[in-house]
Amino acid sequence: MSKSVFLDDKRGVLSWLLTQVALLMAAGVLIGAIAGIAFYADWQKEAEARNIALNFAATVESMDLREFPGEIVYTFPPKSYHYEVEISTDYVTVTREDGTIKNKIFGREAFIVKPYVRTLAQGWSSGKELHNFLKSEYGAAGDADDPITASQKKEVVSYLKNEMSYTAHEISVDPIKANANEPVFIEKTFIYFKEKGGDIERKGIVIIRREV
């Protein structure tokens, strides 16, 4: 009789172990499903952030391809969530803080052509101000009616190159920030140079600025 009880006990232990294994497997499947959903949600959010960055970078690129001066007011798309935008001379980065696996979600897009990213604290922040600056510093505004002279061309080109390098360094440390409620101005302007033979050449630049 005692042998029969012993066998019954073994069956009971085996049944309990199988139940626990089944519960663990079910919990593993459930945790995996939840993790998968969370990863997918974060992936979707990252894709949205990247798309916002891509659209802005494409707008900057299309402005660079323009053959005439002009300016547009760019407004980032409104969303049901809050996000921030940082703009440097190399990248536009979109950040949102509603991730599931990780709090901060980033979307970044590189600029094909480096823009001059300006703030009001700098010497000039628009095409008009740049031409006024060139007039005061080099004696010619550098527009179609008042091109930079051949003798000043090298100095002006050097200034623009150095200004880009300086701005790139400064903005990399403290990029300008914007969101859906803060428009950004994207401008294409040209600097005209008069060659020694009388020919006119021009250099186009893109300027990005905020007015706050």
Coordinates of C-alpha atoms in Angstrom, one line a residue:
M1 CA 0.0 0.0 0.0
S2 CA 2.8 2.4 0.8
K3 CA 4.3 1.7 -2.6
S4 CA 1.1 2.8 -4.3
V5 CA 1.1 6.1 -2.3
F6 CA 4.7 6.7 -3.4
L7 CA 3.8 6.3 -7.0
D8 CA 0.9 8.7 -6.7
D9 CA 3.2 11.2 -5.1
K10 CA 5.6 11.0 -8.1
R11 CA 2.7 11.6 -10.5
G12 CA 1.6 14.6 -8.4
V13 CA 5.1 16.1 -8.5
L14 CA 5.4 15.5 -12.2
S15 CA 2.1 17.2 -12.9
W16 CA 3.1 20.2 -10.8
L17 CA 6.4 20.5 -12.7
L18 CA 4.6 20.4 -16.0
T19 CA 2.2 23.0 -14.9
Q20 CA 5.1 25.3 -13.8
V21 CA 6.9 24.8 -17.1
A22 CA 3.8 25.6 -19.0
L23 CA 3.3 28.8 -17.0
L24 CA 6.9 29.8 -17.6
M25 CA 6.6 29.2 -21.3
A26 CA 3.4 31.2 -21.4
A27 CA 5.0 34.0 -19.4
G28 CA 8.0 34.0 -21.8
V29 CA 5.7 34.2 -24.8
L30 CA 3.8 37.0 -23.2
I31 CA 6.9 39.0 -22.3
G32 CA 8.3 38.4 -25.8
A33 CA 5.1 39.7 -27.3
I34 CA 5.1 42.8 -25.1
A35 CA 8.8 43.5 -25.8
G36 CA 8.1 43.1 -29.5
I37 CA 5.2 45.6 -29.4
A38 CA 7.4 48.0 -27.4
F39 CA 10.3 47.7 -29.8
Y40 CA 8.0 48.2 -32.8
A41 CA 6.3 51.2 -31.2
D42 CA 9.8 52.8 -30.6
W43 CA 10.8 51.9 -34.2
Q44 CA 7.7 53.7 -35.5
K45 CA 8.4 56.8 -33.4
E46 CA 12.0 56.9 -34.6
A47 CA 10.8 56.6 -38.2
E48 CA 8.4 59.5 -37.7
A49 CA 11.2 61.6 -36.2
R50 CA 13.5 60.7 -39.1
N51 CA 10.8 61.6 -41.6
I52 CA 10.4 65.1 -40.0
A53 CA 14.2 65.6 -40.2
L54 CA 14.3 64.3 -43.8
N55 CA 11.6 66.7 -45.0
F56 CA 13.5 69.6 -43.6
A57 CA 16.8 68.5 -45.1
A58 CA 15.1 68.0 -48.4
T59 CA 13.7 71.6 -48.2
V60 CA 17.1 73.0 -47.6
E61 CA 18.5 71.0 -50.5
S62 CA 15.8 72.3 -52.8
M63 CA 16.5 75.8 -51.7
D64 CA 20.2 75.3 -52.6
L65 CA 19.3 74.2 -56.1
R66 CA 17.4 77.4 -56.8
E67 CA 18.8 79.6 -59.5
F68 CA 17.4 82.9 -58.1
P69 CA 17.4 84.4 -54.6
G70 CA 14.4 84.0 -52.3
E71 CA 13.2 83.0 -48.9
I72 CA 10.7 80.6 -47.4
V73 CA 9.2 80.3 -44.0
Y74 CA 9.4 76.7 -42.9
T75 CA 7.0 75.4 -40.2
F76 CA 7.6 72.0 -38.7
P77 CA 4.5 69.7 -38.8
P78 CA 2.2 69.8 -35.8
K79 CA 1.9 66.5 -34.0
S80 CA -0.1 65.0 -31.1
Y81 CA 3.2 64.7 -29.2
H82 CA 5.9 67.2 -28.4
Y83 CA 9.2 67.2 -30.2
E84 CA 12.3 69.4 -30.4
V85 CA 14.4 70.2 -33.5
E86 CA 18.1 71.1 -33.4
I87 CA 19.8 72.5 -36.5
S88 CA 23.5 72.7 -37.1
T89 CA 25.6 73.3 -40.2
D90 CA 25.8 69.5 -40.7
Y91 CA 22.6 67.9 -39.4
V92 CA 19.0 68.4 -38.4
T93 CA 18.0 66.3 -35.4
V94 CA 14.5 65.7 -34.2
T95 CA 14.1 64.5 -30.6
R96 CA 10.9 63.2 -28.9
E97 CA 10.7 62.0 -25.3
D98 CA 7.9 59.5 -25.4
G99 CA 9.7 56.2 -26.1
T100 CA 8.8 52.9 -24.5
I101 CA 12.1 51.0 -24.3
K102 CA 14.2 54.2 -24.2
N103 CA 12.8 57.6 -23.3
K104 CA 14.5 59.7 -26.0
I105 CA 13.8 59.0 -29.6
F106 CA 16.1 60.5 -32.2
G107 CA 15.8 61.1 -36.0
R108 CA 18.7 62.7 -37.8
E109 CA 19.4 63.7 -41.4
A110 CA 22.6 65.2 -42.8
F111 CA 22.7 68.2 -45.1
I112 CA 24.2 67.6 -48.5
V113 CA 25.3 71.2 -48.7
K114 CA 26.2 73.0 -45.6
P115 CA 24.0 76.0 -44.8
Y116 CA 25.0 79.1 -42.9
V117 CA 23.0 78.7 -39.7
R118 CA 22.6 82.1 -38.1
T119 CA 21.2 83.7 -35.0
L120 CA 20.3 87.3 -34.3
A121 CA 23.4 87.6 -32.1
Q122 CA 25.7 87.1 -35.0
G123 CA 26.8 90.0 -37.3
W124 CA 24.4 89.1 -40.1
S125 CA 21.5 86.6 -40.2
S126 CA 19.9 87.3 -43.6
G127 CA 21.0 87.9 -47.2
K128 CA 20.3 91.6 -47.0
E129 CA 22.3 91.9 -43.8
L130 CA 25.2 89.9 -45.4
H131 CA 25.2 92.3 -48.4
N132 CA 25.2 95.3 -46.1
F133 CA 28.1 93.7 -44.2
L134 CA 30.1 93.2 -47.3
K135 CA 29.5 96.7 -48.4
S136 CA 30.8 98.1 -45.1
E137 CA 33.8 95.8 -45.0
Y138 CA 34.9 95.5 -48.6
G139 CA 33.4 98.5 -50.3
A140 CA 30.9 96.4 -52.5
A141 CA 27.7 94.8 -51.5
G142 CA 28.3 91.7 -53.6
D143 CA 24.8 91.8 -55.2
A144 CA 24.1 91.9 -59.0
D145 CA 24.2 95.7 -59.1
D146 CA 27.4 96.0 -56.9
P147 CA 29.6 93.0 -57.4
I148 CA 32.8 92.4 -55.4
T149 CA 35.8 93.6 -57.3
A150 CA 38.5 91.2 -58.6
S151 CA 41.0 92.6 -56.1
Q152 CA 38.7 91.8 -53.1
K153 CA 37.4 88.4 -54.3
K154 CA 40.0 86.3 -52.6
E155 CA 39.5 88.1 -49.3
V156 CA 35.7 87.8 -49.4
V157 CA 35.9 84.1 -50.3
S158 CA 38.3 83.5 -47.5
Y159 CA 36.0 85.4 -45.1
L160 CA 33.0 83.2 -46.1
K161 CA 35.0 80.0 -45.7
N162 CA 36.3 81.1 -42.2
E163 CA 32.8 82.2 -41.2
M164 CA 31.4 78.8 -42.1
S165 CA 34.2 77.0 -40.1
Y166 CA 33.6 79.2 -37.1
T167 CA 29.8 78.9 -37.3
A168 CA 30.1 75.1 -37.6
H169 CA 32.1 74.9 -34.4
E170 CA 29.9 77.3 -32.5
I171 CA 26.6 75.7 -33.6
S172 CA 27.9 72.1 -33.0
V173 CA 28.2 73.1 -29.3
D174 CA 24.9 75.0 -29.2
P175 CA 22.7 74.3 -32.2
I176 CA 19.6 76.5 -32.8
K177 CA 16.4 74.9 -31.6
A178 CA 12.9 75.0 -32.9
N179 CA 9.6 73.1 -32.6
A180 CA 6.3 73.0 -34.4
N181 CA 5.3 76.4 -33.1
E182 CA 8.5 78.2 -34.1
P183 CA 9.1 78.8 -37.9
V184 CA 12.5 78.7 -39.4
F185 CA 13.6 80.9 -42.3
I186 CA 15.5 79.3 -45.2
E187 CA 17.0 81.8 -47.7
K188 CA 19.0 81.5 -50.8
T189 CA 21.2 84.5 -51.7
F190 CA 24.0 85.1 -54.2
I191 CA 27.3 86.9 -54.0
Y192 CA 28.5 88.4 -57.3
F193 CA 32.1 88.8 -58.2
K194 CA 33.5 90.9 -61.1
E195 CA 36.5 89.1 -62.7
K196 CA 39.5 91.0 -64.2
G197 CA 38.2 90.4 -67.7
G198 CA 34.9 91.9 -66.8
D199 CA 33.0 88.6 -66.5
I200 CA 30.6 88.2 -63.6
E201 CA 30.6 85.1 -61.5
R202 CA 28.4 84.3 -58.5
K203 CA 28.4 82.1 -55.5
G204 CA 25.1 80.9 -54.0
I205 CA 24.7 80.3 -50.2
V206 CA 21.8 79.0 -48.1
I207 CA 21.1 80.8 -44.8
I208 CA 19.0 79.3 -42.0
R209 CA 17.8 81.4 -39.2
R210 CA 15.3 81.9 -36.4
E211 CA 14.0 85.4 -35.5
V212 CA 13.7 84.7 -31.8

